[in-house]
CSV table of C-alpha atoms in Angstrom, one decimal:
chain,number,residue,atom,x,y,z
F,156,MET,CA,-0.1,0.0,0.0
F,157,ASP,CA,1.4,3.4,-0.9
F,158,LEU,CA,1.9,6.4,1.4
F,159,GLY,CA,-1.3,8.3,0.0
F,160,ASN,CA,-3.8,5.7,0.5
F,161,ILE,CA,-2.1,5.1,4.5
F,162,TYR,CA,-3.1,8.5,4.6
F,163,ARG,CA,-6.3,8.5,3.5
F,164,TRP,CA,-7.0,5.5,5.9
F,165,MET,CA,-5.7,7.7,8.9
F,166,LEU,CA,-7.4,10.5,7.0
F,167,ALA,CA,-11.0,8.5,8.1
F,168,LEU,CA,-10.0,8.1,11.4
F,169,SER,CA,-8.8,10.9,12.0
F,170,SER,CA,-12.2,12.2,11.4
F,171,ILE,CA,-14.0,10.2,13.5
F,172,TYR,CA,-12.6,11.1,16.4
F,173,GLY,CA,-12.4,15.2,15.6
F,174,TYR,CA,-8.4,15.6,14.7
F,175,ALA,CA,-8.8,16.3,11.3
F,176,THR,CA,-10.4,18.5,8.9
F,177,THR,CA,-10.5,17.8,5.4
F,178,VAL,CA,-10.5,20.0,2.2
F,179,TYR,CA,-10.4,18.5,-1.5
F,180,ILE,CA,-9.6,21.3,-3.8
F,181,ARG,CA,-9.5,20.9,-7.8
F,182,GLY,CA,-7.4,23.2,-9.5
F,183,ILE,CA,-7.0,23.3,-12.7
F,184,ILE,CA,-3.5,23.2,-14.8
F,185,ASP,CA,-1.2,26.2,-15.3
F,186,SER,CA,-3.5,27.7,-12.8
F,187,THR,CA,-1.8,29.1,-9.0
F,188,ILE,CA,-3.8,27.9,-5.8
F,189,THR,CA,-3.2,28.3,-1.9
F,190,PHE,CA,-3.9,26.0,0.8
F,191,ASN,CA,-4.6,28.3,4.1
F,192,CYS,CA,-3.5,27.1,7.1
F,193,SER,CA,-3.1,29.7,10.6
F,194,LEU,CA,-1.8,29.6,14.1
F,195,ARG,CA,-5.1,31.5,15.3
F,196,GLY,CA,-6.4,30.4,18.9
F,197,LEU,CA,-2.8,28.9,19.3
F,198,SER,CA,0.5,30.1,21.2
F,199,THR,CA,4.0,30.9,19.9
F,200,LYS,CA,4.4,27.9,21.1
F,201,HIS,CA,3.4,26.0,18.4
F,202,ALA,CA,4.7,25.9,15.1
F,203,ILE,CA,2.9,25.6,11.6
F,204,ILE,CA,4.7,22.7,8.9
F,205,TRP,CA,4.0,22.0,5.8
F,206,THR,CA,4.5,18.0,4.2
F,207,GLY,CA,3.4,17.0,1.0
F,208,PRO,CA,4.6,14.2,-1.6
F,209,PRO,CA,6.2,11.8,-1.0
F,210,TYR,CA,5.6,12.8,2.2
F,211,LYS,CA,9.3,11.8,3.2
F,212,ASP,CA,10.4,15.0,5.1
F,213,TYR,CA,8.7,18.4,5.8
F,214,TYR,CA,8.2,20.9,3.4
F,215,SER,CA,8.7,24.1,5.5
F,216,VAL,CA,8.7,25.0,9.7
F,217,GLN,CA,6.5,28.4,9.7
F,218,ASN,CA,7.4,30.2,6.6
F,219,HIS,CA,11.3,28.9,6.3
F,220,ILE,CA,11.2,26.5,2.9
F,221,TYR,CA,13.3,23.6,3.2
F,222,VAL,CA,13.9,23.3,-0.7
F,223,GLU,CA,15.7,19.8,-0.1
F,224,ASN,CA,12.5,18.0,0.7
F,225,ILE,CA,10.7,19.2,-2.1
F,226,PRO,CA,10.5,17.2,-5.3
F,227,GLU,CA,12.1,18.6,-8.1
F,228,HIS,CA,9.5,19.8,-10.0
F,229,LEU,CA,8.0,21.0,-7.2
F,230,LYS,CA,11.2,23.1,-5.8
F,231,ALA,CA,10.8,26.6,-8.2
F,232,ARG,CA,6.7,27.0,-8.1
F,233,LEU,CA,6.6,26.0,-4.3
F,234,LYS,CA,6.3,28.8,-1.9
F,235,ILE,CA,5.0,29.5,2.0
F,236,VAL,CA,2.9,33.1,2.1
F,237,GLY,CA,0.6,35.3,4.4
F,238,ASN,CA,0.7,36.9,7.0
F,239,PHE,CA,3.2,35.6,9.3
F,240,PRO,CA,2.7,38.0,12.3
F,241,LYS,CA,0.0,37.2,12.4
F,242,GLY,CA,0.4,33.8,12.3
F,243,PHE,CA,-1.1,32.8,8.5
F,244,TYR,CA,1.6,30.3,7.3
F,245,ASN,CA,-0.4,29.3,3.9
F,246,LEU,CA,1.2,26.9,1.2
F,247,GLN,CA,1.0,28.3,-2.5
F,248,ILE,CA,1.8,26.4,-5.9
F,249,LYS,CA,1.9,27.9,-9.3
F,250,ASP,CA,1.6,26.9,-12.8
F,251,LEU,CA,-0.4,23.7,-11.1
F,252,HIS,CA,0.6,20.2,-13.1
F,253,PRO,CA,-1.2,16.7,-12.9
F,254,SER,CA,1.8,15.4,-11.3
F,255,ASP,CA,0.7,17.4,-8.3
F,256,THR,CA,-1.6,15.6,-7.0
F,257,GLY,CA,-2.0,14.2,-3.8
F,258,PHE,CA,-2.5,14.8,0.0
F,259,TYR,CA,-0.7,18.7,1.8
F,260,ILE,CA,-1.0,18.6,5.3
F,261,CYS,CA,-1.3,21.7,7.5
F,262,HIS,CA,0.6,20.4,11.1
F,263,GLN,CA,0.3,22.3,14.1
F,264,TYR,CA,3.0,21.5,15.8
F,265,ARG,CA,2.9,20.6,19.3
F,266,SER,CA,-1.2,20.6,18.5
F,267,LYS,CA,-3.0,17.3,17.8
F,268,ARG,CA,-5.2,19.3,15.0
F,269,ASN,CA,-3.6,19.2,11.4
F,270,GLU,CA,-5.4,20.2,8.3
F,271,TYR,CA,-5.6,17.8,4.9
F,272,PHE,CA,-5.8,19.1,2.1
F,273,TYR,CA,-6.0,17.0,-1.3
F,274,LEU,CA,-5.5,18.4,-4.7
F,275,VAL,CA,-6.6,17.3,-7.8
F,276,VAL,CA,-5.1,18.8,-10.6
F,277,ILE,CA,-7.8,19.2,-13.8
F,278,ASP,CA,-6.0,18.3,-16.8
F,279,LEU,CA,-8.6,20.8,-18.8
F,280,ASN,CA,-8.1,24.2,-18.6
F,281,VAL,CA,-11.3,26.9,-20.9
F,282,THR,CA,-10.8,30.1,-21.7
F,283,VAL,CA,-12.0,33.1,-24.1
F,284,SER,CA,-10.2,34.6,-26.3
F,285,LYS,CA,-11.4,38.1,-25.0
F,286,PRO,CA,-13.3,39.4,-22.2
F,287,SER,CA,-15.4,41.9,-24.4
F,288,TYR,CA,-17.0,41.9,-27.8
F,289,VAL,CA,-18.9,44.6,-29.8
F,290,GLY,CA,-21.1,44.0,-32.2
F,291,GLU,CA,-24.2,45.7,-34.6
F,292,ILE,CA,-27.5,45.2,-34.5
F,293,GLY,CA,-29.1,42.7,-37.2
F,294,SER,CA,-25.7,41.4,-37.8
F,295,SER,CA,-24.0,38.3,-36.9
F,296,ILE,CA,-20.9,37.7,-34.2
F,297,THR,CA,-18.6,35.1,-33.0
F,298,LEU,CA,-17.5,34.4,-29.4
F,299,GLY,CA,-13.9,32.8,-29.1
F,300,CYS,CA,-12.7,30.1,-26.9
F,301,SER,CA,-10.2,27.6,-26.6
F,302,ILE,CA,-9.7,24.0,-25.1
F,303,SER,CA,-6.6,22.6,-23.6
F,304,SER,CA,-6.5,19.0,-21.9
F,305,GLU,CA,-3.4,16.3,-23.1
F,306,SER,CA,-4.5,13.5,-20.3
F,307,SER,CA,-8.1,13.2,-21.2
F,308,ASN,CA,-10.6,14.1,-24.2
F,309,VAL,CA,-13.1,16.6,-24.1
F,310,SER,CA,-16.4,15.4,-24.4
F,311,GLU,CA,-19.4,18.2,-24.5
F,312,VAL,CA,-18.9,22.3,-25.0
F,313,ARG,CA,-21.3,24.6,-23.4
F,314,TRP,CA,-21.5,27.7,-24.2
F,315,TYR,CA,-23.5,29.9,-20.9
F,316,PHE,CA,-25.4,33.2,-20.6
F,317,HIS,CA,-26.3,35.7,-17.6
F,318,SER,CA,-29.7,36.9,-17.1
F,319,ASN,CA,-31.1,37.8,-13.8
F,320,ARG,CA,-31.9,34.3,-12.9
F,321,GLY,CA,-28.5,33.3,-13.2
F,322,TYR,CA,-26.5,31.6,-15.8
F,323,HIS,CA,-28.9,29.6,-18.2
F,324,PRO,CA,-27.0,26.7,-21.1
F,325,LEU,CA,-27.8,28.0,-24.7
F,326,GLU,CA,-29.1,26.0,-26.3
F,327,THR,CA,-29.0,25.7,-30.5
F,328,SER,CA,-32.8,23.2,-30.5
F,329,CYS,CA,-35.9,23.6,-28.6
F,330,ASN,CA,-38.5,20.9,-27.7
F,331,ALA,CA,-41.2,20.6,-25.8
F,332,GLU,CA,-39.4,21.4,-22.1
F,333,ASN,CA,-37.2,24.5,-22.8
F,334,GLN,CA,-39.8,25.8,-25.5
F,335,GLY,CA,-40.2,29.3,-25.3
F,336,LYS,CA,-37.2,29.6,-23.2
F,337,PRO,CA,-34.8,33.5,-23.9
F,338,THR,CA,-32.4,31.1,-24.2
F,339,CYS,CA,-33.6,28.8,-26.8
F,340,ARG,CA,-33.6,30.0,-30.1
F,341,THR,CA,-34.0,28.0,-32.9
F,342,GLY,CA,-31.0,28.6,-35.6
F,343,LYS,CA,-29.9,32.0,-32.9
F,344,TYR,CA,-26.8,29.4,-32.1
F,345,SER,CA,-24.2,27.4,-33.8
F,346,LYS,CA,-23.3,24.3,-31.5
F,347,PRO,CA,-20.1,23.9,-29.8
F,348,THR,CA,-18.1,21.4,-30.3
F,349,PRO,CA,-14.5,20.0,-28.9
F,350,ALA,CA,-13.1,20.7,-32.0
F,351,ASN,CA,-14.8,24.4,-32.8
F,352,PRO,CA,-15.8,25.8,-29.2
F,353,SER,CA,-15.9,29.1,-30.1
F,354,LEU,CA,-20.1,30.2,-30.4
F,355,THR,CA,-21.3,32.3,-33.2
F,356,ILE,CA,-24.7,34.2,-32.8
F,357,GLU,CA,-27.1,35.3,-35.9
F,358,LYS,CA,-29.2,38.0,-36.0
F,359,LEU,CA,-27.4,39.8,-33.4
F,360,ASP,CA,-30.8,41.7,-31.2
F,361,LEU,CA,-31.0,43.8,-27.7
F,362,ASN,CA,-31.4,40.6,-25.9
F,363,ASP,CA,-27.9,39.0,-26.5
F,364,VAL,CA,-26.1,41.9,-24.6
F,365,GLY,CA,-25.2,40.7,-22.3
F,366,PRO,CA,-21.6,38.2,-20.0
F,367,TYR,CA,-21.3,34.6,-21.8
F,368,MET,CA,-19.3,32.0,-20.6
F,369,CYS,CA,-18.2,28.2,-21.9
F,370,SER,CA,-18.1,25.2,-20.2
F,371,ALA,CA,-16.1,22.2,-21.7
F,372,THR,CA,-16.6,18.5,-19.7
F,373,ASN,CA,-13.7,16.2,-20.2
F,374,GLN,CA,-14.6,12.1,-20.2
F,375,ASP,CA,-13.8,12.0,-16.7
F,376,GLY,CA,-17.0,13.4,-15.9
F,377,LEU,CA,-15.1,16.8,-14.9
F,378,THR,CA,-16.2,20.4,-16.5
F,379,VAL,CA,-14.1,23.6,-15.9
F,380,ASN,CA,-15.5,27.2,-17.1
F,381,SER,CA,-13.9,29.8,-18.2
F,382,THR,CA,-13.9,33.1,-17.2
F,383,THR,CA,-17.0,35.4,-18.6
F,384,THR,CA,-16.7,37.6,-21.9
F,385,THR,CA,-19.7,40.3,-22.2
F,386,LEU,CA,-21.3,41.3,-25.8
F,387,SER,CA,-22.5,44.7,-25.9
F,388,LEU,CA,-23.9,45.9,-29.2
F,389,LEU,CA,-24.0,49.5,-31.2
F,390,ASP,CA,-27.0,51.0,-33.4
F,391,SER,CA,-26.7,51.6,-37.3
F,392,LYS,CA,-26.9,55.4,-35.8
F,393,GLU,CA,-24.6,54.5,-32.7
F,394,ILE,CA,-21.2,53.1,-36.1
F,395,ARG,CA,-22.2,55.6,-38.1
F,396,LYS,CA,-21.5,57.8,-35.3
F,397,VAL,CA,-18.2,56.2,-34.4
F,398,VAL,CA,-17.3,56.2,-38.2
F,399,PHE,CA,-17.5,60.0,-38.1
F,400,VAL,CA,-15.7,60.6,-35.1
F,401,LEU,CA,-12.7,58.0,-36.2
F,402,GLY,CA,-13.0,59.8,-40.0
F,403,LEU,CA,-12.8,63.3,-38.2
F,404,ILE,CA,-9.9,62.6,-36.0
F,405,CYS,CA,-8.1,60.8,-39.1
F,406,PHE,CA,-8.3,64.1,-41.0
F,407,LEU,CA,-7.0,66.5,-37.6
F,408,LEU,CA,-4.2,64.2,-37.8
F,409,VAL,CA,-3.4,64.1,-41.0
F,410,LEU,CA,-3.9,67.9,-41.1
F,411,LEU,CA,-2.0,68.7,-38.0
F,412,VAL,CA,0.7,67.1,-40.2
F,413,VAL,CA,0.1,68.7,-43.6
F,414,THR,CA,-0.4,71.9,-41.3
F,415,ARG,CA,3.2,71.7,-39.3
F,416,LEU,CA,4.8,70.9,-42.9
F,417,VAL,CA,3.9,73.3,-44.5
F,418,LEU,CA,4.4,76.1,-41.4
F,419,ARG,CA,8.2,75.1,-41.5
F,420,LYS,CA,8.8,75.6,-45.0
F,421,ASN,CA,7.0,78.9,-45.2
F,422,LYS,CA,5.6,80.1,-41.4
F,423,PRO,CA,2.9,82.9,-41.3
F,424,MET,CA,3.6,86.5,-40.7
F,425,PHE,CA,1.9,86.0,-38.1
F,426,PHE,CA,4.2,83.2,-36.0
F,427,LEU,CA,7.4,85.2,-36.7
F,428,GLN,CA,5.4,88.5,-35.6
F,429,ILE,CA,5.1,87.0,-32.5
F,430,ALA,CA,8.0,85.5,-32.4
F,431,TYR,CA,10.4,88.3,-32.5
F,432,THR,CA,8.1,90.0,-30.2
F,433,PHE,CA,9.6,88.1,-27.4
F,434,GLN,CA,13.0,87.4,-28.7
F,435,LYS,CA,15.5,88.9,-27.2
F,436,ALA,CA,17.9,91.6,-28.0
F,437,GLU,CA,21.6,89.6,-29.5
F,438,ASP,CA,23.3,92.7,-30.2
F,439,ASP,CA,24.9,92.9,-26.7
F,440,ASP,CA,27.6,90.2,-27.7
F,441,SER,CA,30.7,91.2,-29.2
F,442,LYS,CA,30.5,90.4,-33.1
F,443,LEU,CA,31.1,93.2,-35.6
F,444,TRP,CA,28.3,92.5,-37.8
F,445,ASP,CA,24.4,90.7,-38.1
F,446,ALA,CA,24.8,88.6,-41.2
F,447,PHE,CA,27.3,87.9,-43.8
F,448,VAL,CA,26.0,87.6,-47.2
F,449,SER,CA,27.0,84.9,-48.8
F,450,PHE,CA,26.5,84.7,-52.5
F,451,LYS,CA,27.6,84.5,-56.4
F,452,SER,CA,29.1,87.6,-57.7
F,453,GLN,CA,27.6,87.6,-61.0
F,454,ASP,CA,25.2,90.0,-62.3
F,455,ALA,CA,22.2,89.5,-61.2
F,456,ASP,CA,23.1,87.8,-57.8
F,457,HIS,CA,24.9,91.0,-57.3
F,458,GLN,CA,23.0,93.4,-58.6
F,459,PHE,CA,20.0,91.7,-56.2
F,460,VAL,CA,22.7,91.7,-52.6
F,461,SER,CA,24.6,95.5,-53.8
F,462,SER,CA,20.7,97.9,-55.1
F,463,LYS,CA,18.3,95.9,-52.6
F,464,LEU,CA,19.8,94.0,-50.3
F,465,TYR,CA,22.3,95.6,-48.3
F,466,MET,CA,19.9,99.1,-49.5
F,467,LYS,CA,16.8,97.7,-47.6
F,468,LEU,CA,19.3,96.8,-44.6
F,469,GLU,CA,21.9,98.3,-44.0
F,470,THR,CA,20.5,101.7,-45.8
F,471,GLN,CA,17.1,101.8,-44.5
F,472,LEU,CA,16.8,99.3,-41.7
F,473,GLY,CA,20.4,99.6,-40.3
F,474,TYR,CA,21.4,96.1,-40.1
F,475,LYS,CA,25.0,95.4,-40.4
F,476,LEU,CA,26.0,93.0,-43.0
F,477,CYS,CA,28.7,91.4,-43.5
F,478,ILE,CA,30.1,91.9,-48.0
F,479,HIS,CA,33.5,90.0,-49.7
F,480,HIS,CA,33.9,93.0,-51.9
F,481,LYS,CA,33.8,95.4,-49.4
F,482,ASP,CA,34.5,93.5,-45.8
F,483,PHE,CA,37.1,91.3,-46.3
F,484,LEU,CA,40.5,91.8,-45.2
F,485,PRO,CA,43.2,92.4,-48.2
F,486,GLY,CA,46.1,90.0,-48.2
F,487,LYS,CA,43.9,87.7,-46.3
F,488,ALA,CA,42.9,84.2,-47.8
F,489,ILE,CA,40.1,84.0,-49.1
F,490,ALA,CA,39.0,80.6,-47.0
F,491,ASN,CA,40.6,82.5,-43.5
F,492,ASN,CA,38.3,85.6,-44.2
F,493,ILE,CA,35.4,83.6,-45.1
F,494,VAL,CA,35.9,82.0,-42.0
F,495,ASP,CA,36.8,85.3,-39.7
F,496,SER,CA,33.8,86.3,-41.0
F,497,ILE,CA,30.6,83.6,-40.2
F,498,ALA,CA,31.8,83.5,-36.8
F,499,ASN,CA,31.9,87.1,-36.2
F,500,SER,CA,28.3,87.0,-37.7
F,501,ARG,CA,24.5,86.6,-35.9
F,502,ARG,CA,23.5,85.7,-39.5
F,503,THR,CA,23.9,84.3,-42.8
F,504,ILE,CA,22.4,84.9,-45.6
F,505,LEU,CA,21.9,82.3,-48.3
F,506,ILE,CA,21.0,84.3,-51.3
F,507,ILE,CA,20.6,80.5,-53.9
F,508,SER,CA,20.1,80.9,-57.2
F,509,ARG,CA,21.4,78.1,-60.2
F,510,GLU,CA,24.7,80.0,-60.5
F,511,TYR,CA,25.3,80.0,-56.6
F,512,LEU,CA,25.0,76.2,-56.5
F,513,GLN,CA,27.0,75.5,-59.0
F,514,GLY,CA,30.2,75.2,-56.3
F,515,GLY,CA,33.1,77.4,-55.4
F,516,TYR,CA,33.8,79.5,-53.1
F,517,THR,CA,29.8,79.7,-52.2
F,518,THR,CA,29.7,75.8,-51.2
F,519,PHE,CA,32.4,76.7,-48.8
F,520,GLU,CA,30.7,79.1,-47.2
F,521,LEU,CA,27.7,77.4,-46.6
F,522,GLU,CA,29.5,74.2,-44.9
F,523,MET,CA,30.9,77.0,-42.9
F,524,ALA,CA,28.2,78.7,-41.8
F,525,HIS,CA,26.2,74.6,-41.0
F,526,ALA,CA,29.3,74.3,-38.9
F,527,GLU,CA,28.9,77.7,-37.1
F,528,MET,CA,25.2,76.3,-36.9
F,529,ILE,CA,25.9,73.3,-35.1
F,530,SER,CA,28.7,74.1,-33.0
F,531,THR,CA,26.7,77.7,-32.1
F,532,LYS,CA,23.3,75.4,-31.1
F,533,SER,CA,21.5,77.1,-33.9
F,534,LYS,CA,22.4,80.8,-32.0
F,535,HIS,CA,23.8,81.6,-35.4
F,536,LYS,CA,20.9,80.9,-37.5
F,537,ILE,CA,20.7,80.6,-41.4
F,538,ILE,CA,18.6,82.4,-43.7
F,539,PRO,CA,18.6,81.0,-46.8
F,540,VAL,CA,16.7,83.3,-49.4
F,541,LEU,CA,15.5,81.7,-52.7
F,542,LEU,CA,16.0,84.3,-56.1
F,543,ASP,CA,13.5,81.1,-58.1
F,544,LYS,CA,11.3,78.9,-57.3
F,545,TYR,CA,12.3,75.6,-54.5
F,546,GLU,CA,10.9,73.2,-57.7
F,547,ASN,CA,13.2,74.8,-60.0
F,548,LEU,CA,16.6,74.9,-57.2
F,549,GLN,CA,15.4,71.7,-55.4
F,550,GLY,CA,17.8,69.1,-58.7
F,551,LEU,CA,20.7,71.0,-58.4
F,552,MET,CA,21.5,71.1,-54.5
F,553,ASP,CA,24.0,69.6,-52.5
F,554,ASP,CA,23.0,67.5,-49.0
F,555,THR,CA,23.9,70.0,-47.0
F,556,LEU,CA,21.6,72.6,-48.3
F,557,LYS,CA,18.6,70.2,-48.9
F,558,HIS,CA,19.0,69.3,-44.4
F,559,ILE,CA,19.1,73.4,-44.2
F,560,ILE,CA,16.0,74.0,-46.7
F,561,GLN,CA,14.3,71.1,-44.7
F,562,SER,CA,15.4,72.2,-41.2
F,563,VAL,CA,14.4,76.1,-41.3
F,564,THR,CA,12.4,78.6,-43.2
F,565,TYR,CA,13.1,80.0,-46.8
F,566,ILE,CA,12.0,82.6,-48.4
F,567,THR,CA,11.2,83.2,-51.7
F,568,TRP,CA,12.2,86.6,-53.7
F,569,PRO,CA,8.9,87.2,-55.1
F,570,GLY,CA,10.4,89.7,-58.1
F,571,GLU,CA,8.9,92.3,-59.1
F,572,THR,CA,5.6,91.9,-60.3
F,573,SER,CA,3.5,92.7,-57.0
F,574,GLN,CA,4.4,95.5,-54.5
F,575,ARG,CA,2.4,93.7,-51.6
F,576,ASP,CA,4.7,90.9,-51.7
F,577,VAL,CA,7.8,92.8,-52.2
F,578,LYS,CA,6.9,94.1,-48.9
F,579,ALA,CA,5.8,90.9,-47.4
F,580,PHE,CA,8.8,89.7,-47.9
F,581,TRP,CA,11.2,92.6,-46.8
F,582,LYS,CA,8.8,92.6,-43.6
F,583,ARG,CA,9.6,88.7,-43.0
F,584,LEU,CA,13.7,89.3,-44.1
F,585,GLU,CA,13.3,91.8,-41.5
F,586,LEU,CA,11.4,89.1,-38.7
F,587,SER,CA,14.6,86.4,-39.2
F,588,MET,CA,17.3,89.2,-38.4
F,589,PRO,CA,18.6,89.7,-35.3
F,590,LYS,CA,16.6,91.8,-33.0
F,591,LYS,CA,18.9,95.2,-31.8
F,592,SER,CA,18.6,97.2,-28.9
F,593,ARG,CA,19.2,100.2,-31.9
F,594,LYS,CA,19.8,100.6,-35.0
F,595,LEU,CA,21.9,103.0,-36.1
F,596,CYS,CA,20.9,103.8,-40.4
F,597,ILE,CA,23.8,104.9,-42.4
F,598,ARG,CA,23.5,107.9,-44.2
F,599,SER,CA,24.7,108.9,-47.7
F,600,ASP,CA,27.3,110.7,-46.6
F,601,GLU,CA,29.1,108.0,-44.4
F,602,ASN,CA,30.0,105.8,-47.3
F,603,THR,CA,33.8,104.6,-46.9
F,604,PRO,CA,35.2,104.9,-50.6
F,605,LEU,CA,35.1,101.0,-51.1
F,606,LEU,CA,31.7,100.8,-50.8
F,607,SER,CA,30.5,103.6,-52.8
F,608,SER,CA,32.9,102.4,-55.9
F,609,TRP,CA,31.3,99.0,-55.1
F,610,LEU,CA,27.4,100.1,-54.7
F,611,ASP,CA,28.4,102.7,-58.1
F,612,SER,CA,30.1,99.3,-59.5
F,613,SER,CA,25.9,97.2,-59.4
F,614,THR,CA,24.8,100.6,-60.7
């Protein structure tokens, strides 16, 4: 006779004399179970000792576990839990396995009271696919259910619906006994099988709203129920509302992304004006110029810089521009002049045309301005001014210029066709320049000989 049968006889005799209590527990495979045992009503001289299969020695004393006495397959899954200061020393087993079946005994040391727990692990697991479902009135819906069992075959699957009177089995066909019951509706429910335990409900209506439960019975007659899944319904009007709201949200998100991209390329004057208003003055540093002007010394580009850009920004608005014709030091290497001039300027204005993109020193000026912007963490800003449409120049730009165009706002020269567009161009350019505590306008009689000759060459 094995120890399991011996314990059964001992349990029967102990129960007759009142020395033992018995708790029969069914645990589902892969779940967690806890056997409760405490020292309530006993003095601190007593202790809780747990034993279990193969009954050779104790598993634990109080909350101390003797790992060497626990079967190998159970070591990592067994522990003592509870409120120890109040005398609760409960045995917990995680991820139940069929091999865990057997007696688990709580010995109340120095007391005649023992508690016996007989655990049967059911190798049958029933789960619903989702905790809730939403259907549409008049349509059909399938409530998912999965069943797993390794040691025994499933003989029957049923679904239950909860009404005011509790759970009732759903009938796939009606007879004289169940005719007229809410859960008996011919052609309404599919017949669940062990191979396909899911439930399909046809022609949904308000009577179908509520909690459902999937249940399976194995060949040994053991039945396991799943957790509940709840079905709710939306009528066609509510669905249209949901679709409308979701569509509106998607439209607003797309609009937001497009607006952000557009604003990054061409910020409205309103935002530029607000940013400029709260901008701090930048002329308290040791910089010599407000902006370094990078342009190609071709007739059209030279004409734009000398007769328009210089006359507007420096002569009228009082900004100090660094222009290589008038500010580069004679005898100094051109590359050094470029590097020092950019480092001593608060902005770099790029006058971008087809000629500008042909290369030469303009490429070096562009790269130095980009490096200065990065090293100063964008304190030195780059202002791209396009003399042609962006689409016409994009194919000629190198990677550095494309990166700059994508990261800062560029301004396009509108030409002389519209006085309003020209006025907006100069206003946008002014708001991109560094804010100064005061501006000094150059009078015509203050022009130096070098400046006068440069201006004369452009006329």
